[in-house]
């Protein structure tokens, strides 16, 4: 450890010796005066400045206000000595916040240190950006940081810091980071051989991907692959094993990243993921004595369960997980009980059938009485999530009972939740009224205004409720202790519906009035104003008690409060008008409230801020989560479309994006009627192709050759699937492609129905810089045809059977290349037509027959006749198929090739 | 006792080592257990760096504790979980500082 500053040590010892606060203050003031004088004097050498800044920092940590010394810290940053620079940076980091006036002054020094050859200096600069990270720094330094992250020359410890520094800048100022443009390049970091870099990159990608799902979708397969390499293949160095668990931090992050995306459609990815999750679950079976080991293992396990729930709540893995969770919520360790309940709430919020959770209902109810408040909270959340019509009564009753002894911090949330559950699952009016009134009378001050507004809305809108509600509320009003919120509800309900119970013994008009008026005196002004309105309505409902009420109005005509005074005067004059017309009109029964979203729910769901991690689920019923899921999917699909559009003119500063539509390339066209050949070639990379097709199924192999003398790193291929064509790959190519070597990738293809697009394959790798290539795969409908042999009469019978009209298309076109009669026969049979001999009397003409197979769209018969005219260089092509769009498709396809290909 | 506390919309994850409390604030969606282990790794590294670390080491060398923390956590995220890697970088810094002091140490008292 490096040497100490003696003056600092003495000072700290002094402070520690101060027995009382006054002494400490005295010592601090003395030191501050001393340092101020020294700074004013100037003329300090680097060591002295460093020492004084350190003393100031120590005082700062103790909680004293430090209002000077910032400039000295800034000066230290530009020192040539590392030890002084380091303290300068620490001073700036601790003493300045992002909007500090002087923060601007350090931007240049930071930039200089970012550019230094000495990596240790780079690190200091990165720390300060990550710790302060204001607007100014984000604007002027984000690019320098980005360079450090991606440069092959950067040391790994610098790149890690650069990744996280970018993360911090992105969270604070997302606009300075061109997240979408960086996507492909940043994603490749997931393949980095250094697990530390992968860890930091994953943190960064998690933030970027959440806001740019489509652009970052490539991270999905890479994350699965990395997890599989860690968990299944055990590919890691011992440094990264933490108490027998390999790099749990990275595992947790990758598992979380996958929860941001909808489940993958790709069968192989799904299988890999299944194996990973199953292995994690199996590993958790043996519990360890060691706390750290347990924690790390469980951290991964809980994240894996969350992912499993996200993928498919009905899966076998989720079933196993539910059993496991049942064990966790009775565990001895408080942390495990807490997480068990939390995860079970996630499960309950997503399940179709709540049975697996309901099994544990008694245990969960007991958790409300756990000795730890954090656990009690989770129990409450879970009960809220698992409530449905069948158990609502039990749960709500238990919650109500618990409300009396619940922590104050919890009560308001509990009241909201009870109110929501009561409303949502009530099957009898009586139960709703009883519970909600009981809730309001027990919870008292913890009841928000929303709750009683909602009760009034519901009673007004449900005729069947009104009489019972009036009767019950009157009983509450008559009890000696009645909370003001109940008086409000009582006032409103009796004013509207009091007449429904006026024949009930104990509820005649004067008794209703007296019950309310006995509480009048202890209410707030706002409630009194409301009650005056109730009385006014009473005059309309019960003319017989008009006298008593007018006395009250008369009295309040002189109230000090202007609102009460005004109401009393106005009501009085309306009530004493000669005609009752106005009174009756004004007091007409309230119309039902329009249906609206419950204010209770909106109160409960608060929104997350922009770049914070988004929740992958919300507590509550599965409907709430279904909606989220759908939103996620649609926003994903929408982005999908916009992306297609974008990729065509994509040429960003992110390495060299070599995107080409290779349709016009000679190789591609040939491959439409040949089964092997070269698909693509440039000076670095060659891609060869071999394929074979049997009716609706096909197999295709791509051979990637590295023509350079360097490794291709993070070699990645992604096939963009199209509708009705399923392409799967049993094994991804290795991520590193050595110089002058080849790797192959096999694809299984299935034609489900007629498709019209060509699938894309996107290849990216790093060789010096980052390259991406996007090419079309030569998989067209004709590949899924099987030639059939027909004789003349058979052919004509079918030709007739298909018929003309829409199903026939005939085109005449001129060839750009000389016509070769033998060549075109080969081409047509390459297109998988059987070339039929002796059907056409003209031997130059070609007649072909074939059947197209699809797994869901059935079979489609395809016939053709091609009449070349060698002299005029013209073709006439006639195609008939049993599907008119297929006819058009084949016409286009053959025309292109016949017109342009030299055979 | 639970090592997690819910505070407003965030969570507090803490761990106690003798008389020292290590406290972190995380968002409600973060993984609690793994945060607990970040704390433990920090403590382990401090222990190795100072050699049987105690409260006094951290008080008298508070700046060092900050430097170690900078090697472990940036932007609130775990930067490096390998003890060896973290200690290597920290000792590289110390070597640089020692070198400087060795050259000019006689000037300064």
Short mmCIF file of N, CA and C in Angstrom, two decimals, chain A residues 1-5 9 12-13 16 47 54 57-58 61 80-83 86-87 90 94 118 120 127 130-131 157 160-161 164-165 167-168 171 196 199-200 203 239-240 242-243 247-249 252-253 256 291-292 295-296 298-299 302-303 334-335 338-339 342 372 374 377-378 606 613 615, chain B residues 1-6 9-11 15 17 27-38 40-41 44 49-50 55-57 59-64 66-67 70-85 88-89 92-94 96-98 100-101 104 107-109:
data_model
loop_
_atom_site.label_atom_id
_atom_site.label_comp_id
_atom_site.label_asym_id
_atom_site.label_seq_id
_atom_site.Cartn_x
_atom_site.Cartn_y
_atom_site.Cartn_z
N UNK A 1 0.84 -1.19 0.00
CA UNK A 1 0.00 0.00 0.00
C UNK A 1 0.88 1.25 0.00
N UNK A 2 0.45 2.25 -0.72
CA UNK A 2 1.29 3.43 -0.87
C UNK A 2 1.34 4.24 0.43
N UNK A 3 2.33 5.09 0.49
CA UNK A 3 2.59 5.81 1.74
C UNK A 3 1.47 6.78 2.10
N UNK A 4 1.45 7.14 3.35
CA UNK A 4 0.40 8.03 3.84
C UNK A 4 0.86 9.47 3.93
N UNK A 5 -0.09 10.34 4.13
CA UNK A 5 0.24 11.74 4.39
C UNK A 5 0.16 11.92 5.90
N UNK A 9 -3.08 12.02 8.68
CA UNK A 9 -3.28 11.01 9.72
C UNK A 9 -3.43 11.69 11.08
N UNK A 12 -6.87 13.32 11.33
CA UNK A 12 -7.95 12.36 11.54
C UNK A 12 -7.93 11.85 12.99
N UNK A 13 -6.72 11.60 13.50
CA UNK A 13 -6.61 11.12 14.88
C UNK A 13 -7.14 12.19 15.84
N UNK A 16 -10.84 12.17 15.86
CA UNK A 16 -11.39 11.00 16.55
C UNK A 16 -11.29 11.14 18.07
N UNK A 47 2.22 18.38 -3.22
CA UNK A 47 1.98 17.52 -2.07
C UNK A 47 1.08 18.22 -1.05
N UNK A 54 -7.29 16.48 0.82
CA UNK A 54 -7.69 15.26 1.54
C UNK A 54 -8.35 15.60 2.86
N UNK A 57 -11.74 16.68 2.26
CA UNK A 57 -12.61 15.55 1.91
C UNK A 57 -13.02 14.78 3.17
N UNK A 58 -12.09 14.64 4.09
CA UNK A 58 -12.44 13.91 5.31
C UNK A 58 -13.55 14.65 6.06
N UNK A 61 -16.79 14.08 4.34
CA UNK A 61 -17.39 12.77 4.62
C UNK A 61 -18.07 12.77 5.98
N UNK A 80 1.26 16.45 -12.95
CA UNK A 80 1.95 15.36 -13.66
C UNK A 80 2.06 14.12 -12.81
N UNK A 81 1.88 14.32 -11.52
CA UNK A 81 2.06 13.18 -10.62
C UNK A 81 0.74 12.44 -10.44
N UNK A 82 0.84 11.16 -10.56
CA UNK A 82 -0.36 10.36 -10.48
C UNK A 82 -1.06 10.51 -9.13
N UNK A 83 -0.27 10.48 -8.04
CA UNK A 83 -0.89 10.49 -6.71
C UNK A 83 -1.66 11.79 -6.49
N UNK A 86 -4.83 11.76 -8.77
CA UNK A 86 -5.84 10.85 -8.22
C UNK A 86 -6.68 11.54 -7.14
N UNK A 87 -5.99 12.26 -6.26
CA UNK A 87 -6.72 12.97 -5.20
C UNK A 87 -7.54 14.11 -5.81
N UNK A 90 -10.62 12.57 -7.08
CA UNK A 90 -11.50 12.16 -5.98
C UNK A 90 -12.20 13.39 -5.40
N UNK A 94 -16.21 14.02 -5.33
CA UNK A 94 -17.00 14.10 -4.11
C UNK A 94 -17.62 15.48 -3.92
N UNK A 118 -1.17 6.17 -21.03
CA UNK A 118 -1.20 5.46 -19.77
C UNK A 118 -2.64 5.12 -19.38
N UNK A 120 -3.93 3.91 -16.80
CA UNK A 120 -4.34 4.26 -15.45
C UNK A 120 -4.94 5.67 -15.44
N UNK A 127 -13.64 7.27 -14.35
CA UNK A 127 -14.33 7.28 -13.05
C UNK A 127 -15.03 8.61 -12.83
N UNK A 130 -18.11 8.96 -14.90
CA UNK A 130 -19.18 8.09 -14.42
C UNK A 130 -19.76 8.60 -13.10
N UNK A 131 -18.93 9.24 -12.30
CA UNK A 131 -19.43 9.68 -11.00
C UNK A 131 -20.11 11.05 -11.05
N UNK A 157 -9.30 -3.66 -18.81
CA UNK A 157 -9.87 -2.96 -17.66
C UNK A 157 -10.35 -1.55 -18.03
N UNK A 160 -13.90 -2.09 -19.81
CA UNK A 160 -14.99 -2.34 -18.86
C UNK A 160 -15.51 -1.04 -18.29
N UNK A 161 -14.54 -0.19 -17.90
CA UNK A 161 -14.96 1.09 -17.32
C UNK A 161 -15.67 1.94 -18.37
N UNK A 164 -19.35 0.92 -18.72
CA UNK A 164 -20.22 1.36 -17.64
C UNK A 164 -20.36 2.88 -17.60
N UNK A 165 -19.29 3.56 -18.02
CA UNK A 165 -19.39 5.02 -18.07
C UNK A 165 -20.45 5.43 -19.10
N UNK A 167 -22.96 3.68 -19.90
CA UNK A 167 -24.24 3.34 -19.30
C UNK A 167 -24.75 4.49 -18.44
N UNK A 168 -23.83 5.01 -17.63
CA UNK A 168 -24.23 6.10 -16.75
C UNK A 168 -24.67 7.32 -17.60
N UNK A 171 -28.10 6.70 -19.08
CA UNK A 171 -29.21 6.82 -18.13
C UNK A 171 -29.55 8.27 -17.87
N UNK A 196 -15.19 -10.36 -17.72
CA UNK A 196 -15.38 -9.05 -17.11
C UNK A 196 -15.97 -8.07 -18.12
N UNK A 199 -19.54 -8.90 -18.75
CA UNK A 199 -20.38 -8.45 -17.63
C UNK A 199 -20.75 -6.97 -17.79
N UNK A 200 -19.74 -6.13 -18.04
CA UNK A 200 -20.01 -4.70 -18.17
C UNK A 200 -20.85 -4.42 -19.41
N UNK A 203 -24.49 -5.06 -18.82
CA UNK A 203 -25.17 -3.97 -18.10
C UNK A 203 -25.55 -2.87 -19.08
N UNK A 239 -10.93 -17.66 -11.82
CA UNK A 239 -11.06 -16.33 -11.20
C UNK A 239 -12.50 -15.90 -11.07
N UNK A 240 -13.31 -16.41 -11.98
CA UNK A 240 -14.68 -15.92 -12.03
C UNK A 240 -15.66 -16.81 -11.28
N UNK A 242 -17.42 -17.73 -8.07
CA UNK A 242 -17.68 -17.09 -6.79
C UNK A 242 -18.35 -18.11 -5.90
N UNK A 243 -17.64 -18.59 -4.91
CA UNK A 243 -18.18 -19.64 -4.03
C UNK A 243 -18.88 -20.73 -4.83
N UNK A 247 -19.48 -16.86 -12.14
CA UNK A 247 -19.86 -15.47 -12.37
C UNK A 247 -21.38 -15.20 -12.24
N UNK A 248 -21.91 -15.32 -11.03
CA UNK A 248 -23.36 -15.17 -10.85
C UNK A 248 -23.88 -13.82 -11.33
N UNK A 249 -23.05 -12.79 -11.25
CA UNK A 249 -23.52 -11.46 -11.65
C UNK A 249 -23.91 -11.46 -13.12
N UNK A 252 -27.12 -13.53 -13.76
CA UNK A 252 -28.34 -12.81 -13.38
C UNK A 252 -28.70 -11.78 -14.44
N UNK A 253 -27.68 -11.07 -14.92
CA UNK A 253 -27.96 -10.01 -15.89
C UNK A 253 -28.46 -10.59 -17.21
N UNK A 256 -31.96 -11.67 -16.93
CA UNK A 256 -32.87 -10.53 -16.89
C UNK A 256 -33.06 -9.94 -18.29
N UNK A 291 -23.11 -19.21 3.37
CA UNK A 291 -24.08 -18.14 3.08
C UNK A 291 -23.87 -17.56 1.69
N UNK A 292 -22.60 -17.28 1.38
CA UNK A 292 -22.31 -16.66 0.09
C UNK A 292 -22.74 -17.57 -1.06
N UNK A 295 -26.48 -17.55 -1.36
CA UNK A 295 -27.00 -16.30 -1.93
C UNK A 295 -26.78 -16.24 -3.43
N UNK A 296 -25.55 -16.56 -3.83
CA UNK A 296 -25.22 -16.46 -5.26
C UNK A 296 -26.09 -17.43 -6.05
N UNK A 298 -28.98 -18.74 -5.20
CA UNK A 298 -30.38 -18.33 -5.21
C UNK A 298 -30.63 -17.09 -6.05
N UNK A 299 -29.65 -16.20 -6.08
CA UNK A 299 -29.81 -15.01 -6.93
C UNK A 299 -30.06 -15.45 -8.36
N UNK A 302 -33.63 -17.40 -8.63
CA UNK A 302 -34.84 -16.57 -8.66
C UNK A 302 -34.97 -15.85 -10.01
N UNK A 303 -33.84 -15.43 -10.55
CA UNK A 303 -33.89 -14.77 -11.84
C UNK A 303 -34.32 -15.77 -12.92
N UNK A 334 -34.73 -15.37 6.40
CA UNK A 334 -35.70 -14.32 6.09
C UNK A 334 -35.61 -13.88 4.64
N UNK A 335 -34.35 -13.73 4.16
CA UNK A 335 -34.19 -13.27 2.78
C UNK A 335 -34.87 -14.21 1.79
N UNK A 338 -38.61 -13.82 1.87
CA UNK A 338 -38.94 -12.58 1.18
C UNK A 338 -38.97 -12.80 -0.33
N UNK A 339 -37.88 -13.38 -0.85
CA UNK A 339 -37.80 -13.55 -2.30
C UNK A 339 -38.79 -14.59 -2.79
N UNK A 342 -42.00 -12.81 -3.12
CA UNK A 342 -41.94 -11.87 -4.23
C UNK A 342 -42.10 -12.61 -5.56
N UNK A 372 -40.72 -9.88 10.31
CA UNK A 372 -39.97 -8.89 9.53
C UNK A 372 -40.90 -8.09 8.62
N UNK A 374 -40.33 -6.36 5.93
CA UNK A 374 -40.17 -6.55 4.48
C UNK A 374 -40.95 -7.77 4.01
N UNK A 377 -44.69 -7.08 3.89
CA UNK A 377 -45.06 -6.34 2.68
C UNK A 377 -45.23 -7.26 1.48
N UNK A 378 -44.25 -8.16 1.34
CA UNK A 378 -44.32 -9.09 0.20
C UNK A 378 -45.55 -9.97 0.32
N UNK A 606 -47.84 3.36 -10.18
CA UNK A 606 -47.08 4.56 -10.50
C UNK A 606 -46.13 4.28 -11.65
N UNK A 613 -34.57 0.74 -15.22
CA UNK A 613 -34.96 -0.60 -15.61
C UNK A 613 -36.47 -0.73 -15.56
N UNK A 615 -39.96 -2.65 -15.22
CA UNK A 615 -40.43 -3.87 -14.56
C UNK A 615 -40.81 -4.86 -15.63
N UNK B 1 -33.20 -11.37 10.55
CA UNK B 1 -33.67 -10.13 9.92
C UNK B 1 -33.45 -10.17 8.42
N UNK B 2 -34.36 -9.58 7.72
CA UNK B 2 -34.23 -9.50 6.28
C UNK B 2 -33.17 -8.46 5.95
N UNK B 3 -32.34 -8.74 4.96
CA UNK B 3 -31.34 -7.76 4.56
C UNK B 3 -31.87 -6.75 3.56
N UNK B 4 -33.15 -6.86 3.28
CA UNK B 4 -33.74 -5.92 2.30
C UNK B 4 -34.81 -5.09 2.98
N UNK B 5 -34.81 -3.81 2.67
CA UNK B 5 -35.84 -2.93 3.21
C UNK B 5 -36.45 -2.18 2.04
N UNK B 6 -37.74 -2.02 2.06
CA UNK B 6 -38.32 -1.23 0.99
C UNK B 6 -38.45 0.20 1.45
N UNK B 9 -39.87 4.06 -3.46
CA UNK B 9 -39.94 3.14 -4.60
C UNK B 9 -38.66 2.34 -4.78
N UNK B 10 -37.77 2.46 -3.82
CA UNK B 10 -36.49 1.79 -3.97
C UNK B 10 -36.32 0.73 -2.89
N UNK B 11 -35.21 0.03 -3.00
CA UNK B 11 -34.91 -0.94 -1.95
C UNK B 11 -33.54 -0.65 -1.36
N UNK B 15 -25.70 -5.05 4.71
CA UNK B 15 -25.07 -6.20 5.35
C UNK B 15 -24.18 -5.67 6.46
N UNK B 17 -21.04 -6.18 9.07
CA UNK B 17 -19.82 -6.92 9.42
C UNK B 17 -19.32 -6.33 10.72
N UNK B 27 -32.79 -0.21 -7.25
CA UNK B 27 -34.16 0.03 -7.69
C UNK B 27 -34.99 -1.21 -7.39
N UNK B 28 -36.29 -1.06 -7.38
CA UNK B 28 -37.14 -2.15 -6.90
C UNK B 28 -37.06 -3.38 -7.81
N UNK B 29 -36.51 -3.21 -9.03
CA UNK B 29 -36.46 -4.35 -9.93
C UNK B 29 -35.13 -5.10 -9.86
N UNK B 30 -34.16 -4.50 -9.19
CA UNK B 30 -32.85 -5.15 -9.16
C UNK B 30 -32.87 -6.43 -8.34
N UNK B 31 -31.90 -7.27 -8.60
CA UNK B 31 -31.78 -8.55 -7.89
C UNK B 31 -31.13 -8.32 -6.52
N UNK B 32 -31.87 -8.63 -5.47
CA UNK B 32 -31.42 -8.30 -4.12
C UNK B 32 -30.23 -9.14 -3.67
N UNK B 33 -30.33 -10.45 -3.90
CA UNK B 33 -29.28 -11.34 -3.38
C UNK B 33 -27.94 -11.04 -4.03
N UNK B 34 -27.97 -10.75 -5.32
CA UNK B 34 -26.70 -10.55 -5.99
C UNK B 34 -26.09 -9.23 -5.52
N UNK B 35 -26.93 -8.29 -5.11
CA UNK B 35 -26.41 -7.04 -4.56
C UNK B 35 -25.73 -7.30 -3.22
N UNK B 36 -26.34 -8.20 -2.46
CA UNK B 36 -25.76 -8.59 -1.18
C UNK B 36 -24.36 -9.14 -1.39
N UNK B 37 -24.21 -9.87 -2.48
CA UNK B 37 -22.90 -10.47 -2.74
C UNK B 37 -21.91 -9.47 -3.33
N UNK B 38 -22.41 -8.40 -3.92
CA UNK B 38 -21.49 -7.32 -4.34
C UNK B 38 -20.85 -6.75 -3.08
N UNK B 40 -20.38 -8.25 -0.30
CA UNK B 40 -19.42 -9.20 0.26
C UNK B 40 -18.12 -9.20 -0.52
N UNK B 41 -18.23 -9.14 -1.84
CA UNK B 41 -17.01 -9.12 -2.63
C UNK B 41 -16.19 -7.86 -2.31
N UNK B 44 -14.44 -8.50 0.90
CA UNK B 44 -13.33 -9.44 0.72
C UNK B 44 -12.11 -8.76 0.12
N UNK B 49 -6.75 -6.35 0.53
CA UNK B 49 -5.92 -5.19 0.23
C UNK B 49 -5.26 -4.64 1.49
N UNK B 50 -6.06 -4.46 2.53
CA UNK B 50 -5.51 -3.90 3.76
C UNK B 50 -4.89 -4.97 4.65
N UNK B 55 -12.16 -1.26 10.84
CA UNK B 55 -12.73 0.07 10.73
C UNK B 55 -11.65 1.15 10.57
N UNK B 56 -10.58 1.02 11.38
CA UNK B 56 -9.56 2.07 11.37
C UNK B 56 -8.88 2.21 10.01
N UNK B 57 -8.68 1.07 9.32
CA UNK B 57 -8.07 1.14 7.99
C UNK B 57 -8.91 2.03 7.09
N UNK B 59 -11.01 4.35 7.96
CA UNK B 59 -11.08 5.75 8.39
C UNK B 59 -9.80 6.48 8.00
N UNK B 60 -8.67 5.86 8.30
CA UNK B 60 -7.41 6.58 8.04
C UNK B 60 -7.00 6.53 6.57
N UNK B 61 -7.56 5.63 5.84
CA UNK B 61 -7.22 5.54 4.41
C UNK B 61 -8.50 5.62 3.57
N UNK B 62 -9.34 6.55 3.95
CA UNK B 62 -10.64 6.59 3.28
C UNK B 62 -10.48 6.74 1.77
N UNK B 63 -9.44 7.48 1.34
CA UNK B 63 -9.27 7.66 -0.10
C UNK B 63 -9.01 6.34 -0.79
N UNK B 64 -8.28 5.45 -0.10
CA UNK B 64 -7.99 4.14 -0.70
C UNK B 64 -9.28 3.33 -0.85
N UNK B 66 -12.13 4.47 -1.39
CA UNK B 66 -12.81 4.97 -2.59
C UNK B 66 -12.18 4.40 -3.86
N UNK B 67 -10.84 4.35 -3.87
CA UNK B 67 -10.19 3.87 -5.09
C UNK B 67 -10.53 2.41 -5.35
N UNK B 70 -13.98 2.22 -6.72
CA UNK B 70 -14.03 2.60 -8.14
C UNK B 70 -13.65 1.45 -9.06
N UNK B 71 -12.84 0.54 -8.54
CA UNK B 71 -12.45 -0.61 -9.37
C UNK B 71 -13.52 -1.69 -9.38
N UNK B 72 -14.43 -1.62 -8.43
CA UNK B 72 -15.42 -2.69 -8.31
C UNK B 72 -16.76 -2.28 -8.91
N UNK B 73 -17.13 -1.03 -8.68
CA UNK B 73 -18.46 -0.59 -9.10
C UNK B 73 -18.36 0.72 -9.87
N UNK B 74 -18.99 0.78 -11.03
CA UNK B 74 -19.14 2.04 -11.75
C UNK B 74 -20.59 2.13 -12.18
N UNK B 75 -21.12 3.32 -12.13
CA UNK B 75 -22.50 3.54 -12.55
C UNK B 75 -23.45 2.60 -11.81
N UNK B 76 -23.06 2.22 -10.62
CA UNK B 76 -23.94 1.37 -9.83
C UNK B 76 -23.95 -0.07 -10.27
N UNK B 77 -23.08 -0.44 -11.19
CA UNK B 77 -23.07 -1.81 -11.65
C UNK B 77 -21.72 -2.45 -11.31
N UNK B 78 -21.77 -3.75 -11.09
CA UNK B 78 -20.55 -4.50 -10.83
C UNK B 78 -19.67 -4.42 -12.06
N UNK B 79 -18.43 -3.99 -11.84
CA UNK B 79 -17.54 -3.83 -12.98
C UNK B 79 -16.68 -5.06 -13.19
N UNK B 80 -16.27 -5.64 -12.11
CA UNK B 80 -15.36 -6.79 -12.21
C UNK B 80 -15.56 -7.65 -10.99
N UNK B 81 -15.83 -8.94 -11.20
CA UNK B 81 -16.08 -9.77 -10.03
C UNK B 81 -14.86 -10.57 -9.64
N UNK B 82 -13.85 -10.57 -10.50
CA UNK B 82 -12.66 -11.34 -10.17
C UNK B 82 -11.80 -10.55 -9.18
N UNK B 83 -11.56 -11.17 -8.02
CA UNK B 83 -10.76 -10.52 -6.98
C UNK B 83 -9.39 -10.19 -7.52
N UNK B 84 -8.85 -11.16 -8.26
CA UNK B 84 -7.49 -11.01 -8.76
C UNK B 84 -7.38 -9.78 -9.67
N UNK B 85 -8.34 -9.64 -10.58
CA UNK B 85 -8.28 -8.52 -11.52
C UNK B 85 -8.34 -7.20 -10.79
N UNK B 88 -5.15 -6.48 -8.94
CA UNK B 88 -4.05 -6.21 -9.84
C UNK B 88 -4.05 -4.73 -10.24
N UNK B 89 -5.22 -4.22 -10.58
CA UNK B 89 -5.29 -2.83 -11.01
C UNK B 89 -4.97 -1.90 -9.84
N UNK B 92 -1.32 -1.84 -9.23
CA UNK B 92 -0.65 -1.10 -10.30
C UNK B 92 -0.65 0.40 -9.98
N UNK B 93 -1.79 0.88 -9.50
CA UNK B 93 -1.89 2.29 -9.12
C UNK B 93 -0.91 2.60 -7.99
N UNK B 94 -0.89 1.69 -7.00
CA UNK B 94 -0.03 1.94 -5.85
C UNK B 94 1.44 1.95 -6.26
N UNK B 96 2.62 2.89 -9.05
CA UNK B 96 2.87 4.17 -9.72
C UNK B 96 3.12 5.25 -8.68
N UNK B 97 2.29 5.25 -7.64
CA UNK B 97 2.39 6.25 -6.60
C UNK B 97 3.71 6.07 -5.83
N UNK B 98 4.03 4.81 -5.52
CA UNK B 98 5.27 4.54 -4.79
C UNK B 98 6.47 5.02 -5.58
N UNK B 100 6.66 7.45 -7.68
CA UNK B 100 6.76 8.91 -7.59
C UNK B 100 7.34 9.33 -6.25
N UNK B 101 6.84 8.69 -5.20
CA UNK B 101 7.31 9.07 -3.87
C UNK B 101 8.77 8.72 -3.68
N UNK B 104 11.05 11.45 -5.24
CA UNK B 104 11.15 12.80 -4.68
C UNK B 104 10.84 12.83 -3.20
N UNK B 107 12.14 15.41 -0.63
CA UNK B 107 11.76 16.82 -0.64
C UNK B 107 10.66 17.11 0.37
N UNK B 108 9.88 16.10 0.59
CA UNK B 108 8.63 16.40 1.28
C UNK B 108 8.64 15.86 2.70
N UNK B 109 8.22 16.63 3.56
CA UNK B 109 8.10 16.18 4.95
C UNK B 109 6.69 16.38 5.42
#
